[in-house]
PDB file of C-alpha atoms in Angstrom:
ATOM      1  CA  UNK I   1      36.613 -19.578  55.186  1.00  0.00           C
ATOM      2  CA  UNK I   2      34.325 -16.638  55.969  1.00  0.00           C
ATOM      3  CA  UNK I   3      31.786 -17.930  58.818  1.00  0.00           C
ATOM      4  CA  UNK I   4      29.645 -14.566  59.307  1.00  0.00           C
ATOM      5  CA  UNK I   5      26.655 -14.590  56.945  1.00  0.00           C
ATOM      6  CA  UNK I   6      26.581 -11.109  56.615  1.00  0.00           C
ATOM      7  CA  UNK I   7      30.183 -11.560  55.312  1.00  0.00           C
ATOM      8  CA  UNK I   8      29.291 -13.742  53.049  1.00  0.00           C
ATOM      9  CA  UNK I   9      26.792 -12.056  51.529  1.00  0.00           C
ATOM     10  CA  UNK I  10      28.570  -8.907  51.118  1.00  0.00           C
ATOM     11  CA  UNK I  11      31.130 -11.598  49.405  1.00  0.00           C
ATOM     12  CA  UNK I  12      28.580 -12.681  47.125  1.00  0.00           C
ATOM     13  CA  UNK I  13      27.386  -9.394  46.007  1.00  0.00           C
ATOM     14  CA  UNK I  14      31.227  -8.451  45.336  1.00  0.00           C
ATOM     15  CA  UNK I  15      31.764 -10.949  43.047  1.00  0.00           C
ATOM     16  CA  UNK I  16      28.467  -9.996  41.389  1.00  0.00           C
ATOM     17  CA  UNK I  17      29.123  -6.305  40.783  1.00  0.00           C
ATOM     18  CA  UNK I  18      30.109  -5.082  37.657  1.00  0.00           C
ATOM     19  CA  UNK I  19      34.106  -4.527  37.088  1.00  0.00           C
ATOM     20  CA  UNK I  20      33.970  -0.399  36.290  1.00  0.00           C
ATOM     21  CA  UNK I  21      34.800   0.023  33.076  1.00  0.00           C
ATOM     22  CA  UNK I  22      38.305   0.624  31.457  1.00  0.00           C
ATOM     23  CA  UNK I  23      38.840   3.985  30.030  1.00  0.00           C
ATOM     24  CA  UNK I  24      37.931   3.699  26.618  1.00  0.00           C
ATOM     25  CA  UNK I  25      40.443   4.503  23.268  1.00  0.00           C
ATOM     26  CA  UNK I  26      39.217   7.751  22.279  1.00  0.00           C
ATOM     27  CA  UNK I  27      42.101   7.776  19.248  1.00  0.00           C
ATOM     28  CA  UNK I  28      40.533   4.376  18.154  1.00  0.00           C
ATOM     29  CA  UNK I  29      38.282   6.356  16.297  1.00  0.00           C
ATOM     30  CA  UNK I  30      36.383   9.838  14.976  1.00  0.00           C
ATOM     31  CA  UNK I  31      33.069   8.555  16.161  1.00  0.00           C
ATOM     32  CA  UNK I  32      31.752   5.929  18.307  1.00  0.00           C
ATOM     33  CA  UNK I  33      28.445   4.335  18.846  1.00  0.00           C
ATOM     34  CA  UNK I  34      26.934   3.525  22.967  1.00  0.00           C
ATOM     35  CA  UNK I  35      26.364   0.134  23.546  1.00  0.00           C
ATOM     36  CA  UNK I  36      24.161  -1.339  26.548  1.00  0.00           C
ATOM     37  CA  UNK I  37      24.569  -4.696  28.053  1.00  0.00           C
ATOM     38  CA  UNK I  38      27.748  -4.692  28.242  1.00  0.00           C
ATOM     39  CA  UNK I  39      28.115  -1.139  28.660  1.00  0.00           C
ATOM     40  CA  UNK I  40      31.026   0.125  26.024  1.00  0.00           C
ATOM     41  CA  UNK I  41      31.567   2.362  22.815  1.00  0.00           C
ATOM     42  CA  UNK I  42      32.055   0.936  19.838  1.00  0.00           C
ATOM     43  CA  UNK I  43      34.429   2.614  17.282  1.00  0.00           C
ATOM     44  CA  UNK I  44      33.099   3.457  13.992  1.00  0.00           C
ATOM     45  CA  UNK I  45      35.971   3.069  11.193  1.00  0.00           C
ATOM     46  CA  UNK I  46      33.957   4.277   8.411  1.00  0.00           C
ATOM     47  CA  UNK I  47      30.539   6.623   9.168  1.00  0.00           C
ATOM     48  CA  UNK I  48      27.686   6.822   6.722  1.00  0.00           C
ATOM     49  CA  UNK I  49      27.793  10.089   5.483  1.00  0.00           C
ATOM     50  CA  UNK I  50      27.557  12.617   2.628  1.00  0.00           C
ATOM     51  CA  UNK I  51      30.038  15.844   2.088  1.00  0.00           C
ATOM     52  CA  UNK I  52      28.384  18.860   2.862  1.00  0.00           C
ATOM     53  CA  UNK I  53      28.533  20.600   0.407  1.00  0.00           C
ATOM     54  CA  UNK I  54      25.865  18.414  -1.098  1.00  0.00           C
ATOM     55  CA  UNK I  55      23.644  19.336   1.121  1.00  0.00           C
ATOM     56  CA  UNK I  56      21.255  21.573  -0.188  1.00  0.00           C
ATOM     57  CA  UNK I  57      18.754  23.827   0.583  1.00  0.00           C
ATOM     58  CA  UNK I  58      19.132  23.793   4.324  1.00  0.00           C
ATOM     59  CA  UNK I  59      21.739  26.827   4.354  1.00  0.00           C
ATOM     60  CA  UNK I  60      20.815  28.792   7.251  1.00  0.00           C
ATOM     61  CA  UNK I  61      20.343  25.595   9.389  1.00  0.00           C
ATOM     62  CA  UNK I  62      23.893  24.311   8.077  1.00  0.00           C
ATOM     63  CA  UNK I  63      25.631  27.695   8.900  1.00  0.00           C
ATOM     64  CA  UNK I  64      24.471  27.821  12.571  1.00  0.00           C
ATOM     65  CA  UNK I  65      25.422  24.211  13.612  1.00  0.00           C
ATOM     66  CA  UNK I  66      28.639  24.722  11.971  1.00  0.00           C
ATOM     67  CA  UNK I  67      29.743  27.857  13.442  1.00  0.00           C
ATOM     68  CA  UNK I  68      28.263  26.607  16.975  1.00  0.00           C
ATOM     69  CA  UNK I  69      30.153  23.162  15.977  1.00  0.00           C
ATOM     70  CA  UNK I  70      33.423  25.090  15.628  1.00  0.00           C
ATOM     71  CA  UNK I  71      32.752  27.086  18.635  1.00  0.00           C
ATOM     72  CA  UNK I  72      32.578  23.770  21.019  1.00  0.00           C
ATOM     73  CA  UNK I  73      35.389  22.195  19.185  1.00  0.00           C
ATOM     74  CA  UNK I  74      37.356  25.229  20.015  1.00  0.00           C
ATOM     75  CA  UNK I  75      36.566  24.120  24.000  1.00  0.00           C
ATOM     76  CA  UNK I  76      34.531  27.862  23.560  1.00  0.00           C
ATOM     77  CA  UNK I  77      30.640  28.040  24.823  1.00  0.00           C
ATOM     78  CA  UNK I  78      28.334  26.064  22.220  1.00  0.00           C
ATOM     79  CA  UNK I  79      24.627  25.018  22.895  1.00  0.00           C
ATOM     80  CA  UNK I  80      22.317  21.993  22.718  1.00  0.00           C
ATOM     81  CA  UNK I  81      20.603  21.905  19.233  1.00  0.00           C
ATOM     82  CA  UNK I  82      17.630  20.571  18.100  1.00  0.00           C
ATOM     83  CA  UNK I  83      17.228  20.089  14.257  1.00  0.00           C
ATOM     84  CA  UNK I  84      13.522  18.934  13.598  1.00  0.00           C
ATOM     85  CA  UNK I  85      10.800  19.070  11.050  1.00  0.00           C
ATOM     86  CA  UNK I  86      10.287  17.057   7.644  1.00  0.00           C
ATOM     87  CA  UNK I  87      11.248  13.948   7.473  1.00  0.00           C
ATOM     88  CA  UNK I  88      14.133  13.066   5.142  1.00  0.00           C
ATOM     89  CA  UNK I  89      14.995  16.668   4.571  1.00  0.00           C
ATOM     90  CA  UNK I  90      18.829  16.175   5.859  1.00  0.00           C
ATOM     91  CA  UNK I  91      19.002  16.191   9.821  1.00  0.00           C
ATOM     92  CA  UNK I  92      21.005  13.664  10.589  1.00  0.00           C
ATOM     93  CA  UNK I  93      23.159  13.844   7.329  1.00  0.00           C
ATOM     94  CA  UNK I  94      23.969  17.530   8.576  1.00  0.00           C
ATOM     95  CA  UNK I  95      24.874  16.342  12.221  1.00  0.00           C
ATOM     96  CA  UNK I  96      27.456  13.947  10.489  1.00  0.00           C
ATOM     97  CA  UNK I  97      28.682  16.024   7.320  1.00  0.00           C
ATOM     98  CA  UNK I  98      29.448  18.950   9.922  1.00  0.00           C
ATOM     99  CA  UNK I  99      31.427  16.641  12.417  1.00  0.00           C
ATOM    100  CA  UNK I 100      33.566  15.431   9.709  1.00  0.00           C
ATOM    101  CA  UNK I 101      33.908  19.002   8.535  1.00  0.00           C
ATOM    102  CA  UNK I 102      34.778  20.355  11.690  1.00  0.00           C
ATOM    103  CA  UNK I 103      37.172  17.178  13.058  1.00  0.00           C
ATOM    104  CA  UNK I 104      39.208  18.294   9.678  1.00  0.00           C
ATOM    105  CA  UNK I 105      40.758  21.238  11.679  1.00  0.00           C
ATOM    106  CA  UNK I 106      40.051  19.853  15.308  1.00  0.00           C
ATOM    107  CA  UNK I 107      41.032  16.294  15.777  1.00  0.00           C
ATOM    108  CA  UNK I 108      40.023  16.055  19.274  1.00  0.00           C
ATOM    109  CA  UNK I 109      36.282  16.485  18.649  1.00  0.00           C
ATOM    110  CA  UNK I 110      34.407  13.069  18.347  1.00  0.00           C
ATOM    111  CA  UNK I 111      30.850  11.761  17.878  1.00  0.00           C
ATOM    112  CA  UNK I 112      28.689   9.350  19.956  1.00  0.00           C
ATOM    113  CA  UNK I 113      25.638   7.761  18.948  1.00  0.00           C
ATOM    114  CA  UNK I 114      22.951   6.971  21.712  1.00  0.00           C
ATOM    115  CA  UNK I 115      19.971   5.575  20.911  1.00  0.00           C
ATOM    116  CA  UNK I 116      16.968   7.009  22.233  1.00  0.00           C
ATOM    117  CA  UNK I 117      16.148   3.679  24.100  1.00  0.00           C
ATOM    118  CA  UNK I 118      19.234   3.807  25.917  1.00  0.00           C
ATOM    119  CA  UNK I 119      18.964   7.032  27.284  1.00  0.00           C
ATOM    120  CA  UNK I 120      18.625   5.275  30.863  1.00  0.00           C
ATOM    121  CA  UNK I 121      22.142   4.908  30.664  1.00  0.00           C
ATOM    122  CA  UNK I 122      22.924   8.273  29.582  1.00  0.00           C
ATOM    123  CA  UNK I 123      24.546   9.066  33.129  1.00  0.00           C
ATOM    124  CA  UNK I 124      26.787   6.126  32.513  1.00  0.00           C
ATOM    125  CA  UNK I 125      28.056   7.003  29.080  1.00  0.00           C
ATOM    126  CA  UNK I 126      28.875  10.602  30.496  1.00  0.00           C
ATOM    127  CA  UNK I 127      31.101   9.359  33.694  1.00  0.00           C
ATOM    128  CA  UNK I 128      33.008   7.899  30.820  1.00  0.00           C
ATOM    129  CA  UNK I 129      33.166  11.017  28.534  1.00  0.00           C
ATOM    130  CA  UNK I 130      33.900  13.707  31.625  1.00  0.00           C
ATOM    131  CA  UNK I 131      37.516  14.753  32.096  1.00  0.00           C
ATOM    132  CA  UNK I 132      38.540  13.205  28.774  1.00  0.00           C
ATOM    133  CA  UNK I 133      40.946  15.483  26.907  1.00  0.00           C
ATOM    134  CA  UNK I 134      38.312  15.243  23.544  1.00  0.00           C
ATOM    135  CA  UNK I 135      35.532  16.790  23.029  1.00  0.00           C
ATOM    136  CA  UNK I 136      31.983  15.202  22.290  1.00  0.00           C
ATOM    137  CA  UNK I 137      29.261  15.237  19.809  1.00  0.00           C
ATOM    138  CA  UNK I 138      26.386  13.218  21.562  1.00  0.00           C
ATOM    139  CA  UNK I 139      24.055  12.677  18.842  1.00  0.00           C
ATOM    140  CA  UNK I 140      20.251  11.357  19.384  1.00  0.00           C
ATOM    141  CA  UNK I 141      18.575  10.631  15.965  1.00  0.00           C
ATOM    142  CA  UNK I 142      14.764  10.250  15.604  1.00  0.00           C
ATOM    143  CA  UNK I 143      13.964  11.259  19.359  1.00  0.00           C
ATOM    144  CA  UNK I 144      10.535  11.983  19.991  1.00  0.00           C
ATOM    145  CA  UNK I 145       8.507  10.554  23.332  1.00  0.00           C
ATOM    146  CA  UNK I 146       5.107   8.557  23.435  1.00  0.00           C
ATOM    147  CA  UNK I 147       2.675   8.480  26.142  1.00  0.00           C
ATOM    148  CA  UNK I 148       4.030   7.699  29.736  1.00  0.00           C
ATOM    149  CA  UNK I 149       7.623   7.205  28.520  1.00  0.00           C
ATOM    150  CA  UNK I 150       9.897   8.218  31.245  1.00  0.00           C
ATOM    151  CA  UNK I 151      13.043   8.150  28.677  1.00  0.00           C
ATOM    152  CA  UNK I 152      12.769  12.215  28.772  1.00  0.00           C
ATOM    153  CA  UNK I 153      13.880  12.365  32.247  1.00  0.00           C
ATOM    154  CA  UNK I 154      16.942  10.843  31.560  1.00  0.00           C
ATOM    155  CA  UNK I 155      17.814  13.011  28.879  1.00  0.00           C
ATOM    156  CA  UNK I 156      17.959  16.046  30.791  1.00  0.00           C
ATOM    157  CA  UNK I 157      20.728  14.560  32.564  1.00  0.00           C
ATOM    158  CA  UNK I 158      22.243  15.791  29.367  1.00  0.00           C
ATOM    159  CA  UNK I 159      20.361  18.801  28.943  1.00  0.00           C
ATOM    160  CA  UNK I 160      20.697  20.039  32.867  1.00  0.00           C
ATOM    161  CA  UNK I 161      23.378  17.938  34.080  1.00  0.00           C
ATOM    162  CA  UNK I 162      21.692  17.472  37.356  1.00  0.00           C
ATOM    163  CA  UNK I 163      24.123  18.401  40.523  1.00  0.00           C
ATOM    164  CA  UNK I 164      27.255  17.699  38.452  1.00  0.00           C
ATOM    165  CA  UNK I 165      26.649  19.490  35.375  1.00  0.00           C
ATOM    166  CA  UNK I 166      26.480  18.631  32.056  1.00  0.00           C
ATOM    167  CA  UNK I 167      30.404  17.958  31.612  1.00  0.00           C
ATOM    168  CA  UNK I 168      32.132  20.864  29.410  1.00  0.00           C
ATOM    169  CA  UNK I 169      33.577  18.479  26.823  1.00  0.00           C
ATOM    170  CA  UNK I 170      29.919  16.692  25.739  1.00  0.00           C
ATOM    171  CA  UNK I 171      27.228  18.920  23.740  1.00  0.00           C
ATOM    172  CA  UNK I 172      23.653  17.126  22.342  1.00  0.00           C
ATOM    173  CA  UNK I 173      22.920  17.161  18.796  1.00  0.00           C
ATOM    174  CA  UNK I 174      19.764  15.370  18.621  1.00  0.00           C
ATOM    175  CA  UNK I 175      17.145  14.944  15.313  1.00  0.00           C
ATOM    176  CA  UNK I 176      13.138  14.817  15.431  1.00  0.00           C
ATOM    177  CA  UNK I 177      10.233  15.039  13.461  1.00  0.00           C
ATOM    178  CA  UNK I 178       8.183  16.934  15.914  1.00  0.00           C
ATOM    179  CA  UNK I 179       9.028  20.248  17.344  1.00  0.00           C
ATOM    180  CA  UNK I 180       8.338  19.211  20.727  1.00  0.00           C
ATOM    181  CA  UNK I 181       9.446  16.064  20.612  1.00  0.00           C
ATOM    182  CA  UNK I 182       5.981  14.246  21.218  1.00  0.00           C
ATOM    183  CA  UNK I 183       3.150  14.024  19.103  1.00  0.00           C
ATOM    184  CA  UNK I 184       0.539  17.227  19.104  1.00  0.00           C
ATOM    185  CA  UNK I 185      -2.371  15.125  19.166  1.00  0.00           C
ATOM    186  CA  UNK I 186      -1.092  13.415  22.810  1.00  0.00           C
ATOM    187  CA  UNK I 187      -0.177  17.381  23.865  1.00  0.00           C
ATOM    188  CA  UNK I 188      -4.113  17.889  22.953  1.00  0.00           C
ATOM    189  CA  UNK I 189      -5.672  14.870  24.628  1.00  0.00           C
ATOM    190  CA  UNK I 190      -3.623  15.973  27.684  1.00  0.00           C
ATOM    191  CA  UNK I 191      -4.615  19.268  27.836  1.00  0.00           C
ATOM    192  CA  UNK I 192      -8.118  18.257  27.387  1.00  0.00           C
ATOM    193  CA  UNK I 193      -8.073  15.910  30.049  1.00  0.00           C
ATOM    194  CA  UNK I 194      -5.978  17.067  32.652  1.00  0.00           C
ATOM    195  CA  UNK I 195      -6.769  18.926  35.801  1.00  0.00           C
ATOM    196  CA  UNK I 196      -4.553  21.757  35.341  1.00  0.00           C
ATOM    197  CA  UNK I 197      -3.880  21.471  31.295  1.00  0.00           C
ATOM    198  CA  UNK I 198      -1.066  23.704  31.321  1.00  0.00           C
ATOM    199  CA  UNK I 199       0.720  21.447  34.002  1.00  0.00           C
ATOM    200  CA  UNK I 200       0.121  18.365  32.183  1.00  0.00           C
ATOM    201  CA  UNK I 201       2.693  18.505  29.482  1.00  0.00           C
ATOM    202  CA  UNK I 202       4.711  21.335  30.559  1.00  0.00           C
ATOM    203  CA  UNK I 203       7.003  18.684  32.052  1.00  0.00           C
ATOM    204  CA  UNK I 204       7.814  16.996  28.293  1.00  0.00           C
ATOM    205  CA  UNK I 205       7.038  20.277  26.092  1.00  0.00           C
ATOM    206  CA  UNK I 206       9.649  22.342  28.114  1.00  0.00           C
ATOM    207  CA  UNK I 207      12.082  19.752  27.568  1.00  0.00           C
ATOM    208  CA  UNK I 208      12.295  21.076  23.832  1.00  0.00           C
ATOM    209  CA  UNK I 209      12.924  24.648  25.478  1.00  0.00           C
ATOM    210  CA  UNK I 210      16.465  23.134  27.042  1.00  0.00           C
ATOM    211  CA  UNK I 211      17.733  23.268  23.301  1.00  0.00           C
ATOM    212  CA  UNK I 212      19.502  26.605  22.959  1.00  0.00           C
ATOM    213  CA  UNK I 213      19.397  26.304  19.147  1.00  0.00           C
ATOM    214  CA  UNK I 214      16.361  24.953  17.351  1.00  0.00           C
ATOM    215  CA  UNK I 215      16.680  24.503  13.666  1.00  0.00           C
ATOM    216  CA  UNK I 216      14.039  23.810  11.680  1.00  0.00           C
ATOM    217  CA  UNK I 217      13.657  21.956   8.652  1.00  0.00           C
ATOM    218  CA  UNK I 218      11.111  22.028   5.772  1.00  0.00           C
ATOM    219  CA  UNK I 219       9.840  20.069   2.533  1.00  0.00           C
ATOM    220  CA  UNK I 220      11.766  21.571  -0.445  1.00  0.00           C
ATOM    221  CA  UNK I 221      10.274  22.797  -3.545  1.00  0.00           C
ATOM    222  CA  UNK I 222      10.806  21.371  -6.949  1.00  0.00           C
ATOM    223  CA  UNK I 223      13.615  23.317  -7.937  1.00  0.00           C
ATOM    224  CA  UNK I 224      15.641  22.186  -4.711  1.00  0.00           C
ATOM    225  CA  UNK I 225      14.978  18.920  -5.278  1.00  0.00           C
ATOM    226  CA  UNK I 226      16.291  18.857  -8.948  1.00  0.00           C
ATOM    227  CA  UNK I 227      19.338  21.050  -7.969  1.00  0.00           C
ATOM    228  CA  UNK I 228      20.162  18.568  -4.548  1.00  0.00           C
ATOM    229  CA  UNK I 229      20.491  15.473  -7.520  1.00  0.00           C
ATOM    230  CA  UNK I 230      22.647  17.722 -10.443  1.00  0.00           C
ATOM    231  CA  UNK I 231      24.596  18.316  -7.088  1.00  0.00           C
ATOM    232  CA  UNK I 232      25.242  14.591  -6.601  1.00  0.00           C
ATOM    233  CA  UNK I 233      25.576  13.919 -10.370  1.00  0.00           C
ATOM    234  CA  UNK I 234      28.680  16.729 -10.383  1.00  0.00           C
ATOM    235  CA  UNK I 235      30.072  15.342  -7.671  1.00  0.00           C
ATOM    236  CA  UNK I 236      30.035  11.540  -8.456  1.00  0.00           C
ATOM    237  CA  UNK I 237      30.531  12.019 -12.134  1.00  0.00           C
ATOM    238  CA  UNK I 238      27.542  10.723 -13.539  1.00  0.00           C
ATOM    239  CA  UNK I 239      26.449  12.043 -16.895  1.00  0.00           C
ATOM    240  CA  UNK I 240      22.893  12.476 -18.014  1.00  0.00           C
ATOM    241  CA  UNK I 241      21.175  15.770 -19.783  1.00  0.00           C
ATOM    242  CA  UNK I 242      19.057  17.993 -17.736  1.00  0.00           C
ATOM    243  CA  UNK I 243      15.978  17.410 -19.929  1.00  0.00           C
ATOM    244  CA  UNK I 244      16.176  12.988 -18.903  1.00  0.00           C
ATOM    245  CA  UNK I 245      16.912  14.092 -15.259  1.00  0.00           C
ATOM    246  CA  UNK I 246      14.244  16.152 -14.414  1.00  0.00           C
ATOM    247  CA  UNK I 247      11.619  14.144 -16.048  1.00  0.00           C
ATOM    248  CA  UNK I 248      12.933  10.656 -14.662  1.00  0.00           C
ATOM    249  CA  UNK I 249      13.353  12.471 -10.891  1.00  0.00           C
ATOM    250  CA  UNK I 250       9.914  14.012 -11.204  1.00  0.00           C
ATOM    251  CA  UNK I 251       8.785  10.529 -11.983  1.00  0.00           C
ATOM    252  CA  UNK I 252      10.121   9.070  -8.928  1.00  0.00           C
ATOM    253  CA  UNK I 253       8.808  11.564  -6.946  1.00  0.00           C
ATOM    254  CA  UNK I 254       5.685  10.924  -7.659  1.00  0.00           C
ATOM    255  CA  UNK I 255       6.152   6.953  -7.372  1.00  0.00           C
ATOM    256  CA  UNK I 256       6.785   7.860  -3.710  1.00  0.00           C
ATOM    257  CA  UNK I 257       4.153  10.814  -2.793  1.00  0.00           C
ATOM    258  CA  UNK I 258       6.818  12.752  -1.797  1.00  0.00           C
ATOM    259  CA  UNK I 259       9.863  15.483  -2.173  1.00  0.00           C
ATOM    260  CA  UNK I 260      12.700  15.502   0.215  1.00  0.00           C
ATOM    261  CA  UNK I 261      16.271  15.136   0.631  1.00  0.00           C
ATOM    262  CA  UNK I 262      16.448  11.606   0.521  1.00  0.00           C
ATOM    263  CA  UNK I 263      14.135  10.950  -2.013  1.00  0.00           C
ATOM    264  CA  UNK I 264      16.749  12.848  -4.492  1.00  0.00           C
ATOM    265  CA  UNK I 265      19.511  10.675  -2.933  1.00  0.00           C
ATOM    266  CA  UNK I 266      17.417   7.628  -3.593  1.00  0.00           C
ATOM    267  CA  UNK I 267      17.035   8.303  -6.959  1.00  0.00           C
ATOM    268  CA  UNK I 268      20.478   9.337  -7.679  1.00  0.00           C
ATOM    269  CA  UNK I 269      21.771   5.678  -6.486  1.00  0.00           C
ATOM    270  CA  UNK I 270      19.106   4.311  -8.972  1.00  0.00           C
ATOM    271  CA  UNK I 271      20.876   6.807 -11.809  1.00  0.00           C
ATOM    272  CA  UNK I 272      24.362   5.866 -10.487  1.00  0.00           C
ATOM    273  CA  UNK I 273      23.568   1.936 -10.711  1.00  0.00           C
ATOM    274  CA  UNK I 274      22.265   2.566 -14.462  1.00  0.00           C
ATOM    275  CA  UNK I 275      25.094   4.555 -15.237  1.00  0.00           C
ATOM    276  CA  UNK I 276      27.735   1.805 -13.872  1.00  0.00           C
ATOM    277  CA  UNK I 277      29.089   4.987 -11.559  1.00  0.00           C
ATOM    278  CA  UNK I 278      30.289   3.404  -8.265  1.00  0.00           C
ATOM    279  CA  UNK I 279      28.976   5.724  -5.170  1.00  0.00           C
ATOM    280  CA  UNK I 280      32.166   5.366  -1.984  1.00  0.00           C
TER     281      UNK I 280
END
């Protein structure tokens, strides 16, 4: 029986802390997603993806991610990367079409999800990943910052790596539809009320600037658009002539108000249902 109250106390809080967690199975799987509450990584048996070499029109932005991708899987120097710009034009798909790529010839590199509201636990997640014999994708889809979210501190525990360093074996990959990662009109209404308005969102602008690569990503013409769905029609076997499938994808481009990416893979899984093709 422990009399001292102190001792019991310190008792107490014992039993209350956390076990530290077991070293996860990074063989389970290729990729993983971060979980929060319990902490743990969850293997993903099959990822969402498309091959990429159906993704077109993004060429230059492909070619630098992959040979920086091979670099890093090669345990050689690789940076950060940023891929932003128009929505739906193929930023995440490339993240995930150039990881399965790339794992094809190095089966030690592996992808994490985090979500961008769990970048407080960012620091956690890397404890885990540091000194493992794999390598790591960390990939951040959709990240962009509102007004007076802190999250961005957190991620430059990725970006800096604080007193410890960012470990060798993790790079970010992150996606976002603004440049900066916040919108401009909150960079404006800062600037325009601040004090000093260059100090005012230097703090979240420069965060961008702790990418070393920064690819951007635009709406594709016509032409691209047709060429991305023939692309998926080759590949899946669906057979329709070029005359029906540019006037029926033109048509449901302007159902939507829009061009992109995956407004041709939208329509193409229309086509495919019609056509009884099956899409893996």
């Amino acid at each position: 029986m422990i009399d001292d109250p102190l001792d019991r106390i310190a008792a107490a809080l014992e039993r209350m802390a956390l076990a530290p967690l077991p070293t996860p199975d990074f063989d389970a799987a290729a990729a993983f997603v971060w979980h929060t509450g319990p902490d743990r990584l969850e293997p993903v048996e099959h990822v969402s993806r498309v091959p990429l070499n159906l993704l077109i029109g993004v060429d230059r932005s492909r070619d630098t991610l992959l040979a920086n991708t091979r670099q890093f899987a090669a345990g050689l120097p690789a940076n950060n990367a940023l891929l932003w710009g128009a929505r739906g034009m193929g930023k995440s798909s490339l993240v995930k079409a150039i990881h399965a790529d790339v794992h094809a010839s190095h089966e030690a590199l592996r992808m994490v999800e985090l979500q961008r509201e769990d970048l407080p636990s960012v620091g956690r997640l890397l404890n885990l990943l540091r000194g493992a014999s794999q390598r790591f994708i960390l990939f951040c889809d959709d990240l962009s910052f509102g007004h007076d979210d802190a999250h961005y501190k957190s991620l430059k525990a990725v970006l800096d790596g604080g007193i410890e360093g960012r470990p060798d074996n993790v790079v970010l990959y992150a996606t976002s539809n603004r440049r900066h990662l916040m919108p401009r009109d909150m960079i404006e209404n800062e600037r325009g009320s601040a004090i000093n308005p260059a100090e005012a969102v230097e703090e979240k602008v420069s965060l961008s600037d702790r990418f070393g690569l920064w690819l951007g990503f635009h709406a594709c013409d016509q032409d691209q658009y047709l060429a991305m769905i023939r692309g998926y029609c080759d590949a899946y076997g669906v057979r329709i002539d070029a005359e029906t499938l540019r006037a029926e994808a033109v048509e449901w481009q302007a159902t939507r108000g829009s061009r992109s990416g995956r407004v041709a893979w939208q329509y193409f899984i229309d086509l495919a249902g019609r056509k009884g093709v099956r899409v893996a």
